[in-house]
Amino acid sequence: MTFKKFAEFLTAAMMMVNASAILPVSAEDTVLHNADFESGTDGWASFGGTSVTTVSSEHHEGSSCLYVSGRTDSWQGASLSGESILLAGKTYQFNAWVQASGADTIQLTLKYTDGSGNAQYKGISSADSVKGSWAEINASYAIPDDAKDILIYFQTSSGTADFMVDDVTIKGEASWSTGALDRTPLKDVYANYFKLGCAATPAELNTTISQDIVKHHFNSLTPGNELKPDAVLNQAGSQAIGDNVTPAISLDAARYTLKFCEENHISVRGHVLCWYSQTPDWFFKEGFKSDGAVVSKDIMNQRLENYIKAVLNQVSVEFPNLDVYCWDVVNECYLDDGSLRKGGTDPSNQESYWTMIYGDNSYIEKAFTYARQYAPEGTKLFYNDFNEYIPAKRDAIYNMAADLKAKGLIDGIGMQSHLDVGYPDANLYKQCIEKFNQLGLEIQVTELDITDYKNGSDSAQQVQAYRDIVNTIVEEKKNGANITALVFWGITDGTSWRKDGYPLLLNADYSTKKTYDAVEALVPESEWGKAEEIQPTETETVPETETETVPETETESQPEAPAGRTGDADCNGTVNIVDVISINRAVLGKELLSDQGLANIDFNQNGKPDSEESLSVMKYIVGLISADEMKSGK
Ligand code: 9MR
């Protein structure tokens, strides 16, 4: 659809607002989604290329809200996937608070694909808002019977100015089953074997049922995309630092998931520091510019070190009580024939900038060296890959890992295990575990899913494949293989990246599948145990240089911002990229810092925020300067 057509249709959609089905929802309705934006974007994401972040300079309840900026058209905004929340033919109650940065009408819109395959856009409700006061959106709305691929998003009716959203709730009849919560936690079933985990994106974690399921069943969680370089790297910030070797980073995308894990004592698999994929091109280019020339090996090496240092440091500083028990330091370097991934500039064509710049696989050792240097003591460092049961690939990984092991740089190998009922058989899989086990390294199954594209969900073949593969893992553990985690890649078939092959243990409505029963039954009840509760990590895991900047008041029990913390423009108790954004916006007159926020960053004491101050904070965040140097305005 062209922009013009889109605009025309939107005008029509706006006219339908409030005229739509206003059906009551019952008093027993469940809160299906609740976003207060206190620790991240709560599953809300960019719609149409906007920037979607949280700020604490404004808020409805609590101390922060969602901030939508970078809009060039009124339809652009912030969206939430309706997957597992909104069902065709059901009525829901939507409630939210919105604020324009000037005066505008802010609308909540429903997007879906209809029975004929056409995209449809309907206004759910809207509110007129002016800067400085919050307006409420409150409406019942019936999702059309033929709707698929449902999404909701906030937009404005006309302008392109920034706007804010806070305290969104969606209530309605729960479309999900809670049966999985009545089962013995899988982490207890496997307590005597290894950690049990899943991967989850914020969009998968944003329903109350998925959070309950993760808390109940799993003691390991892998952020599905949010710790990958493309989610962590910040191009404008990297350019602003200006030394060509220090990338700016931010945990904005990961904050929601990491906070959830910290609060619920769920250990985290960090995924991933160095990868050919999901890493922006500009990270490999001069000046961090998209059109720059590809940098030399020497420059790339410095960037790799600074990146790994900054990410590990920032996670420790922002989440002092989070147990990041391991990291996938490097991911997917080898091809099925055992050769190194080819060098080149097109990741979509399986090419790697890393191989191209280094000319060989030496970047792997570099990445592990830096990870060992900067990771808190005890963090396990993993090499992670897929198709490792293919003998040539397996042996290449074995040889590379043996070399790293001899140098004391690696702790484990991650077998992703994206399998299909047709391949591989359990015996091939077993041979791989046994080969890797000869290295004396930990082994983790990091991304298990088993598709059946032919026979569908819960086919006899799929149940048998789960039984065979997980039984192999259990038996190998019993035989002495040091397998320390079994992680599924996703929570339900409905949100899996391979949903067409129904590859997991839970159906889209969260009910348990026969594959679940099979995995549970592999451990006799007499062997079930109680998964260990994670104890909060000691603050000594925070690197020494940072301890002065992380006052004790930052522990879970006292989340209030310590007044007067250097660099903390938004006074939320942490110093991160959001503070830099706040300062930059304040410099442009787009945001007003509180008196305390200004005092925290007004290093030259001229009573106003300056871009030099924003740069100092950025340099501090990435570890280029100390807190004292930031204070003195370096
Ligand atoms: O699950 C991830 C999916 O949402 C992304 O679109 C995809 C893009 O590469 O990455 C998926 O995760 C991958 C993981 O990081 C590494 N192993 C393969 C996973 C599935 O593609």
XYZ file of C-alpha atoms and ligand atoms in Angstrom:
655
model
C 0.000 0.000 0.000
C 1.344 3.467 -0.878
C 1.567 6.107 1.829
C -1.255 8.012 0.154
C -3.582 5.029 0.103
C -2.585 4.253 3.616
C -3.459 7.799 4.685
C -6.823 7.614 2.906
C -7.698 4.379 4.538
C -6.587 5.741 7.914
C -8.925 8.676 7.612
C -11.693 6.168 7.046
C -10.481 4.143 9.970
C -10.471 7.207 12.202
C -14.101 7.810 11.344
C -14.933 4.341 12.486
C -13.390 4.884 15.856
C -15.875 4.555 18.668
C -18.537 3.543 16.199
C -17.307 -0.025 16.366
C -18.669 -2.861 18.355
C -19.052 -1.636 21.932
C -19.754 -4.926 23.582
C -19.437 -5.421 27.298
C -16.768 -7.740 28.600
C -17.580 -9.795 31.627
C -16.570 -8.920 35.163
C -14.596 -12.140 35.407
C -12.335 -11.074 32.598
C -8.673 -11.750 32.985
C -5.947 -9.161 32.632
C -4.313 -10.485 29.485
C -1.700 -7.801 29.057
C -0.482 -5.144 31.424
C 2.238 -2.696 30.404
C 3.427 -0.104 32.901
C 6.738 0.554 31.107
C 8.621 0.631 34.390
C 11.363 -1.730 33.248
C 11.228 -1.594 29.473
C 8.835 -1.493 26.569
C 6.814 -4.481 27.816
C 6.568 -6.083 24.387
C 5.661 -2.842 22.564
C 7.852 -2.269 19.553
C 8.446 0.104 16.670
C 5.671 0.310 14.080
C 6.851 1.712 10.752
C 10.456 2.464 11.710
C 9.927 4.671 14.736
C 12.062 4.746 17.859
C 10.207 3.189 20.779
C 11.813 3.533 24.160
C 10.920 4.418 27.739
C 11.540 7.733 29.515
C 11.116 8.741 33.100
C 10.862 12.485 32.488
C 7.089 11.904 32.138
C 4.762 9.178 33.344
C 1.147 8.470 34.239
C 1.426 6.039 37.166
C 4.798 4.838 38.376
C 7.939 6.560 37.207
C 8.261 6.035 33.455
C 6.282 5.668 30.254
C 6.632 4.577 26.619
C 8.106 7.246 24.323
C 7.510 7.118 20.566
C 9.677 9.335 18.340
C 11.323 9.459 14.924
C 7.971 9.528 13.103
C 7.627 10.800 9.558
C 3.990 9.828 9.058
C 0.991 9.915 11.356
C 0.337 6.148 11.062
C 3.746 5.322 12.498
C 3.850 4.494 16.181
C 4.271 1.646 18.642
C 2.758 -1.815 18.234
C 2.005 -4.947 20.204
C 1.549 -8.384 18.694
C -1.879 -9.807 19.472
C -0.558 -13.370 19.278
C -1.929 -15.371 22.229
C -3.733 -12.302 23.569
C -6.403 -11.373 21.018
C -8.543 -13.950 19.294
C -10.847 -13.538 16.306
C -14.483 -13.186 17.316
C -13.783 -12.224 20.939
C -14.376 -8.897 22.661
C -11.719 -7.147 24.684
C -11.482 -4.124 26.944
C -8.597 -1.812 26.013
C -7.392 0.830 28.422
C -4.399 3.159 28.067
C -3.163 6.643 28.900
C -1.653 8.801 26.199
C -0.024 12.197 25.914
C 0.898 14.181 22.805
C 3.981 16.370 22.695
C 1.859 19.178 21.225
C -1.854 18.746 20.666
C -3.052 15.742 18.764
C -5.499 12.878 18.670
C -3.841 9.622 19.584
C -5.466 6.503 18.284
C -5.302 2.829 19.069
C -5.606 0.898 15.813
C -6.224 -2.777 15.062
C -4.386 -4.330 12.130
C -5.174 -7.835 10.900
C -5.378 -10.004 7.818
C -8.943 -10.823 6.827
C -10.370 -14.064 5.429
C -9.467 -12.997 1.868
C -5.871 -12.325 2.816
C -6.170 -8.517 2.792
C -4.649 -6.284 5.443
C -7.321 -4.451 7.415
C -6.910 -1.447 9.721
C -9.631 -0.416 12.178
C -9.631 2.334 14.762
C -10.354 0.870 18.180
C -10.595 4.158 20.021
C -8.836 7.494 20.348
C -8.298 10.386 22.755
C -7.493 14.061 22.274
C -4.409 15.015 24.147
C -2.310 18.085 24.814
C 1.187 18.310 26.144
C 1.315 18.132 29.915
C -1.840 16.120 30.571
C -2.659 12.471 30.130
C -5.792 11.444 28.225
C -7.486 8.082 28.608
C -8.327 5.610 25.877
C -10.958 3.190 27.074
C -12.995 0.946 24.804
C -14.513 -2.452 24.288
C -13.840 -3.853 20.884
C -14.801 -7.055 19.098
C -12.129 -8.586 16.920
C -13.678 -9.612 13.562
C -14.394 -13.308 13.116
C -12.012 -13.761 10.193
C -9.016 -11.906 11.686
C -5.525 -13.444 11.557
C -2.058 -11.986 12.301
C -3.565 -9.543 14.752
C -1.603 -6.480 15.876
C -2.573 -3.290 17.704
C -0.718 -0.002 17.558
C -0.825 3.590 18.715
C -0.587 6.353 16.124
C -1.707 9.966 15.780
C -4.511 11.256 13.627
C -2.445 13.846 11.809
C 0.936 15.124 12.989
C 4.250 13.350 13.245
C 5.300 14.688 16.635
C 6.498 12.398 19.411
C 3.942 10.978 21.813
C 3.808 8.990 25.026
C 1.791 5.994 26.220
C 1.450 4.577 29.717
C -0.431 1.953 31.735
C -1.922 -0.155 28.954
C -4.196 -2.999 29.964
C -6.116 -5.472 27.864
C -8.814 -7.497 29.563
C -11.007 -10.231 28.223
C -11.754 -13.872 28.275
C -8.472 -15.719 28.431
C -7.991 -17.711 25.293
C -5.397 -19.883 26.934
C -5.250 -23.004 28.993
C -3.675 -22.914 32.439
C -3.233 -26.692 32.584
C 0.565 -26.458 32.262
C 0.631 -24.707 35.621
C -0.936 -27.737 37.311
C 1.931 -29.978 36.214
C 5.062 -30.535 38.242
C 7.577 -27.904 37.140
C 9.806 -29.348 34.419
C 12.772 -27.776 36.215
C 11.909 -30.075 39.168
C 11.402 -33.123 36.964
C 14.928 -32.528 35.671
C 16.377 -31.085 38.891
C 18.823 -33.960 39.237
C 20.001 -33.615 35.654
C 20.377 -30.079 34.348
C 18.755 -26.672 34.139
C 15.572 -26.490 32.075
C 15.109 -23.391 29.971
C 13.369 -21.647 27.137
C 14.054 -18.729 24.863
C 11.622 -15.824 24.888
C 11.282 -12.454 23.223
C 9.402 -9.653 25.024
C 6.490 -10.276 22.657
C 6.350 -13.876 23.874
C 6.694 -12.853 27.503
C 4.024 -10.190 27.465
C 1.066 -12.296 28.526
C 0.419 -13.116 32.153
C 0.155 -16.817 31.290
C 3.536 -16.983 29.558
C 5.179 -15.262 32.519
C 3.506 -17.735 34.880
C 4.627 -20.655 32.750
C 8.222 -19.469 32.585
C 8.296 -18.869 36.350
C 6.743 -22.279 37.010
C 8.708 -24.496 34.649
C 12.052 -22.939 33.823
C 15.199 -21.900 35.647
C 17.033 -20.672 32.561
C 15.903 -18.091 30.036
C 17.553 -16.971 26.809
C 16.461 -13.589 25.426
C 15.387 -14.578 21.899
C 16.811 -11.545 20.092
C 17.466 -8.786 22.591
C 21.110 -9.394 23.475
C 22.201 -9.824 19.882
C 24.499 -7.136 18.481
C 21.767 -5.556 16.338
C 19.628 -5.065 19.444
C 22.461 -3.748 21.594
C 24.573 -1.554 19.302
C 23.713 2.119 18.938
C 24.931 3.730 15.740
C 24.391 7.411 16.592
C 26.050 6.932 19.963
C 28.991 5.099 18.396
C 29.511 7.939 15.948
C 29.190 10.484 18.740
C 31.969 8.857 20.738
C 34.042 9.525 17.675
C 37.172 7.437 18.276
C 36.273 4.817 15.610
C 36.889 1.926 17.988
C 34.372 2.320 20.817
C 30.833 1.296 19.961
C 27.974 2.675 22.043
C 25.628 0.100 23.463
C 22.295 -0.009 25.200
C 20.271 -2.679 26.960
C 16.979 -0.993 26.052
C 15.723 -3.995 24.105
C 16.807 -6.528 26.719
C 15.829 -4.613 29.852
C 12.296 -5.971 30.085
C 13.429 -9.596 29.877
C 16.456 -9.168 32.143
C 14.387 -7.366 34.774
C 11.812 -10.158 34.652
C 14.553 -12.747 35.197
C 16.228 -10.725 37.939
C 12.961 -10.264 39.825
C 11.974 -13.918 39.487
C 15.392 -15.435 40.126
C 15.602 -17.050 36.712
C 19.131 -17.570 35.374
C 19.955 -16.125 31.973
C 21.865 -17.581 29.003
C 23.429 -14.544 27.354
C 22.993 -14.846 23.587
C 25.157 -13.701 21.729
C 28.305 -11.543 21.668
C 29.905 -12.303 18.294
C 27.918 -13.526 15.293
C 27.944 -13.087 11.524
C 24.169 -12.532 11.563
C 21.977 -9.918 13.288
C 24.979 -7.599 13.486
C 24.617 -4.270 11.690
C 26.860 -3.604 8.678
C 27.989 -0.272 10.085
C 29.680 -2.061 12.986
C 32.275 -3.237 10.455
C 32.656 0.124 8.695
C 34.877 3.189 9.148
C 33.407 5.844 11.435
C 30.555 3.454 12.247
C 28.970 4.821 9.062
C 26.712 2.698 6.913
C 28.580 3.838 3.785
C 32.089 3.710 5.310
C 34.845 1.428 4.032
C 35.265 -1.891 5.825
C 37.721 -1.436 8.723
C 41.059 -3.161 9.222
C 41.560 -6.200 11.423
C 43.287 -4.028 14.016
C 40.347 -1.627 14.306
C 37.858 -4.509 14.357
C 39.760 -6.157 17.130
C 39.538 -3.049 19.262
C 35.825 -2.783 18.516
C 35.310 -6.421 19.441
C 37.083 -5.920 22.751
C 35.261 -2.689 23.549
C 31.913 -4.172 22.597
C 32.308 -7.276 24.745
C 33.653 -5.212 27.631
C 30.780 -2.731 27.429
C 28.016 -5.351 27.200
C 29.322 -7.503 30.055
C 29.959 -4.439 32.165
C 26.561 -2.860 31.513
C 24.679 -6.080 32.308
C 26.531 -6.355 35.648
C 25.964 -2.708 36.505
C 22.290 -2.567 35.563
C 21.367 -5.993 36.924
C 23.528 -6.643 39.964
C 21.219 -9.412 41.177
C 20.826 -11.186 37.851
C 22.488 -14.569 37.355
C 23.852 -14.562 33.800
C 25.336 -17.994 34.218
C 26.714 -18.317 30.702
C 27.205 -16.481 27.430
C 27.250 -17.685 23.862
C 30.448 -15.824 23.086
C 30.587 -16.821 19.435
C 27.815 -18.281 17.298
C 27.686 -20.217 14.006
C 31.168 -19.957 12.454
C 31.332 -23.245 10.576
C 29.509 -24.694 7.590
C 28.144 -28.216 7.323
C 31.226 -29.404 5.412
C 33.464 -28.314 8.275
C 34.881 -25.271 6.479
C 34.887 -21.836 8.039
C 31.932 -19.652 7.069
C 32.930 -17.721 3.949
C 34.033 -14.108 4.227
C 31.762 -11.506 2.656
C 29.392 -8.628 3.231
C 26.069 -10.399 2.811
C 24.911 -12.224 5.932
C 21.632 -13.111 4.200
C 23.808 -15.118 1.819
C 25.511 -16.823 4.777
C 28.618 -14.611 4.521
C 30.566 -13.313 7.491
C 32.238 -9.937 7.897
C 34.294 -11.529 10.662
C 35.908 -14.094 8.369
C 36.405 -11.420 5.715
C 38.147 -8.943 8.020
C 40.293 -11.446 9.928
C 41.005 -13.704 6.956
C 40.658 -16.773 9.168
C 38.954 -17.974 12.357
C 41.234 -16.025 14.732
C 38.380 -13.702 15.748
C 36.899 -16.631 17.672
C 39.851 -16.801 20.027
C 39.909 -13.008 20.338
C 36.237 -12.934 21.330
C 36.768 -15.646 23.948
C 39.868 -13.876 25.266
C 37.923 -10.644 25.820
C 34.904 -12.450 27.230
C 37.131 -14.259 29.732
C 38.790 -10.971 30.644
C 35.604 -8.989 31.218
C 32.966 -11.530 32.288
C 32.266 -11.780 36.008
C 34.070 -14.712 37.544
C 32.163 -17.957 37.207
C 30.337 -16.976 33.998
C 30.558 -19.941 31.644
C 31.686 -19.149 28.103
C 30.142 -21.130 25.241
C 30.629 -21.655 21.536
C 27.176 -22.236 19.994
C 26.224 -23.692 16.612
C 23.612 -25.753 14.740
C 23.799 -29.038 12.756
C 26.711 -30.103 14.925
C 25.817 -33.750 14.559
C 26.997 -33.585 10.920
C 30.395 -35.263 11.338
C 32.507 -32.791 9.317
C 31.039 -29.803 11.120
C 31.203 -31.545 14.476
C 34.897 -32.299 14.023
C 35.752 -28.745 12.948
C 34.042 -27.412 16.068
C 35.753 -30.074 18.175
C 39.191 -29.020 16.918
C 38.532 -25.312 17.399
C 37.157 -25.905 20.918
C 40.080 -28.181 21.844
C 42.458 -25.341 21.017
C 40.460 -22.839 23.095
C 40.187 -25.345 25.940
C 43.968 -25.767 26.011
C 44.215 -22.005 26.462
C 41.597 -21.997 29.217
C 39.238 -19.792 27.237
C 36.116 -21.919 26.750
C 33.793 -23.688 29.199
C 31.218 -25.294 26.979
C 29.671 -26.051 23.622
C 26.074 -25.202 22.834
C 24.234 -27.605 20.550
C 21.364 -25.540 19.182
C 19.388 -28.596 18.049
C 16.855 -27.224 15.586
C 15.744 -30.681 14.497
C 13.066 -32.295 12.383
C 11.309 -35.622 12.767
C 13.198 -36.822 9.681
C 16.696 -35.803 10.755
C 18.958 -36.406 12.585
C 18.409 -39.756 14.237
C 19.164 -40.074 17.925
C 22.269 -42.126 17.264
C 23.959 -39.387 15.237
C 22.983 -36.900 17.915
C 24.456 -39.161 20.579
C 27.753 -39.486 18.706
C 28.056 -35.716 18.735
C 27.490 -35.471 22.497
C 30.053 -38.190 23.061
C 32.620 -36.523 20.838
C 32.219 -33.132 22.506
C 32.290 -34.763 25.906
C 35.816 -36.019 25.198
C 36.904 -32.396 25.489
C 35.891 -32.243 29.149
C 33.715 -29.224 28.409
C 30.154 -28.557 29.476
C 27.519 -29.312 26.877
C 24.219 -27.478 26.696
C 21.300 -28.100 24.388
C 20.581 -24.451 23.707
C 17.727 -24.137 21.202
C 15.824 -27.425 20.969
C 12.791 -27.655 18.731
C 11.669 -30.580 16.559
C 9.435 -29.813 13.605
C 7.009 -32.038 11.782
C 5.995 -30.100 8.688
C 4.371 -33.144 7.119
C 2.170 -34.735 9.776
C 1.473 -31.687 11.930
C 1.376 -31.069 15.640
C 1.850 -33.942 18.049
C 2.163 -36.558 15.345
C 3.320 -39.982 16.485
C 6.617 -39.236 14.721
C 7.087 -35.966 16.584
C 6.360 -37.492 19.971
C 8.770 -40.319 19.205
C 11.471 -37.905 18.021
C 11.211 -35.938 21.274
C 11.349 -39.181 23.219
C 14.426 -40.384 21.317
C 16.396 -37.147 21.416
C 15.675 -36.131 25.003
C 16.181 -39.705 26.160
C 19.594 -39.635 24.485
C 20.413 -36.437 26.348
C 19.282 -37.964 29.657
C 21.171 -41.213 29.049
C 24.331 -39.382 28.051
C 24.088 -37.338 31.223
C 23.733 -40.542 33.232
C 26.791 -41.917 31.421
C 28.845 -38.965 32.553
C 28.490 -36.330 29.848
C 28.643 -32.919 31.491
C 25.296 -31.676 30.125
C 24.258 -28.649 32.159
C 21.160 -27.233 30.446
C 18.319 -28.244 28.152
C 16.751 -25.178 26.578
C 13.758 -25.056 24.224
C 13.689 -22.328 21.575
C 10.423 -20.628 22.417
C 7.432 -21.186 24.677
C 4.550 -22.260 22.449
C 4.028 -23.486 18.909
C 2.048 -20.293 18.248
C 5.039 -18.002 18.661
C 7.863 -20.311 17.582
C 10.124 -19.076 14.753
C 9.204 -22.379 13.035
C 5.510 -22.314 13.945
C 4.496 -24.111 10.731
C 6.232 -27.225 12.038
C 4.659 -27.094 15.544
C 8.035 -27.791 17.131
C 7.579 -27.317 20.897
C 5.927 -28.782 24.006
C 2.974 -26.399 24.317
C 0.196 -25.614 21.857
C -0.475 -22.008 20.824
C -3.075 -21.771 23.618
C -0.434 -22.878 26.176
C -1.993 -26.305 26.700
C 0.458 -29.160 27.010
C 1.120 -31.417 24.027
C 1.923 -35.101 23.917
C 5.504 -33.995 23.314
C 5.348 -32.416 26.775
C 4.116 -35.683 28.307
C 6.912 -37.565 26.558
C 9.614 -35.220 27.849
C 8.193 -35.332 31.379
C 7.915 -39.138 31.345
C 11.596 -39.670 30.538
C 12.501 -39.091 34.167
C 10.762 -41.502 36.576
C 8.924 -39.716 39.369
C 11.227 -41.255 41.931
C 14.050 -39.179 40.427
C 12.235 -35.835 40.418
C 13.719 -33.244 42.722
C 13.537 -29.584 43.619
C 15.331 -27.113 41.392
C 17.729 -24.931 43.331
C 16.643 -21.373 44.046
C 19.131 -18.894 42.706
C 20.724 -16.731 45.298
C 21.259 -13.100 44.320
C 24.769 -12.656 42.970
C 27.327 -10.866 45.106
C 28.066 -7.281 44.223
C 31.728 -8.240 43.911
C 30.888 -9.483 40.415
C 30.637 -5.841 39.381
C 34.017 -4.763 38.013
C 35.984 -2.704 40.472
C 36.055 0.503 38.498
C 32.289 0.546 38.583
C 31.653 -0.072 42.241
C 31.892 3.587 43.142
C 29.105 4.296 40.645
C 26.789 1.553 41.877
C 25.758 2.565 45.339
C 24.231 0.010 47.636
C 20.866 1.676 47.279
C 20.564 0.012 43.887
C 19.670 -3.391 45.293
C 16.262 -4.864 44.673
C 14.917 -3.915 48.051
C 15.504 -0.216 47.455
C 14.835 0.598 43.845
C 14.519 4.368 44.335
C 16.953 6.530 42.443
C 19.705 7.789 44.668
C 19.551 11.550 44.427
C 22.548 13.196 42.881
C 23.911 10.233 40.935
C 26.381 11.476 38.347
C 25.100 11.012 34.800
C 21.602 9.940 35.826
C 19.607 12.453 33.784
C 16.287 10.676 34.257
C 16.879 9.954 37.967
C 15.917 6.286 37.689
C 18.990 5.086 39.540
C 20.893 3.752 36.530
C 23.146 5.463 34.044
C 22.571 4.182 30.538
C 21.787 5.143 26.965
C 18.353 6.426 27.990
C 20.099 9.174 29.963
C 22.057 10.121 26.868
C 18.850 10.271 24.846
C 17.219 12.396 27.558
C 20.115 14.847 27.572
C 20.145 15.063 23.784
C 16.430 15.706 23.724
C 16.783 18.307 26.461
C 19.544 20.027 24.457
C 17.108 20.205 21.530
C 14.412 21.579 23.816
C 12.264 18.474 23.302
C 12.364 17.350 26.893
C 12.702 19.057 30.255
C 15.047 17.510 32.783
C 13.985 17.590 36.419
C 16.063 19.826 38.726
C 17.792 16.748 40.125
C 18.297 15.286 36.643
C 19.928 18.511 35.483
C 22.109 18.647 38.588
C 23.234 15.072 37.835
C 24.567 15.947 34.386
C 25.383 19.666 34.505
C 29.109 19.019 34.735
C 30.099 22.531 33.587
C 27.499 24.011 35.930
C 26.078 26.440 33.413
C 22.520 25.590 34.396
C 21.593 23.825 31.158
C 22.275 20.521 29.396
C 24.931 20.555 26.646
C 25.915 18.054 23.982
C 29.388 17.771 25.572
C 27.697 16.512 28.711
C 25.730 13.944 26.736
C 28.989 12.743 25.148
C 30.685 12.437 28.549
C 27.840 10.256 29.798
C 28.066 8.099 26.681
C 31.827 7.685 27.113
C 31.242 6.656 30.695
C 28.577 4.104 29.753
C 30.857 2.322 27.319
C 33.698 2.288 29.846
C 35.920 4.819 28.104
C 36.148 7.136 31.113
C 35.569 6.789 34.843
C 32.766 8.380 36.847
C 35.177 11.043 38.097
C 36.298 11.850 34.581
C 32.674 12.129 33.493
C 32.043 14.526 36.366
C 34.942 16.683 35.319
C 33.349 16.873 31.875
C 35.898 14.836 29.867
O 14.414 -16.829 17.202
C 15.130 -15.852 16.491
C 14.212 -15.184 15.500
O 13.223 -14.438 16.164
C 15.004 -14.278 14.595
O 14.171 -13.787 13.592
C 16.153 -15.057 13.988
C 16.986 -14.186 13.079
O 18.220 -14.761 12.807
O 16.971 -15.569 15.015
C 16.288 -16.500 15.784
O 17.183 -17.057 16.709
C 18.264 -17.814 16.170
C 19.325 -17.869 17.219
O 19.708 -16.583 17.588
C 20.544 -18.618 16.725
N 20.182 -19.926 16.248
C 19.131 -19.953 15.289
C 17.905 -19.274 15.867
C 16.749 -19.446 14.958
O 16.945 -18.769 13.731
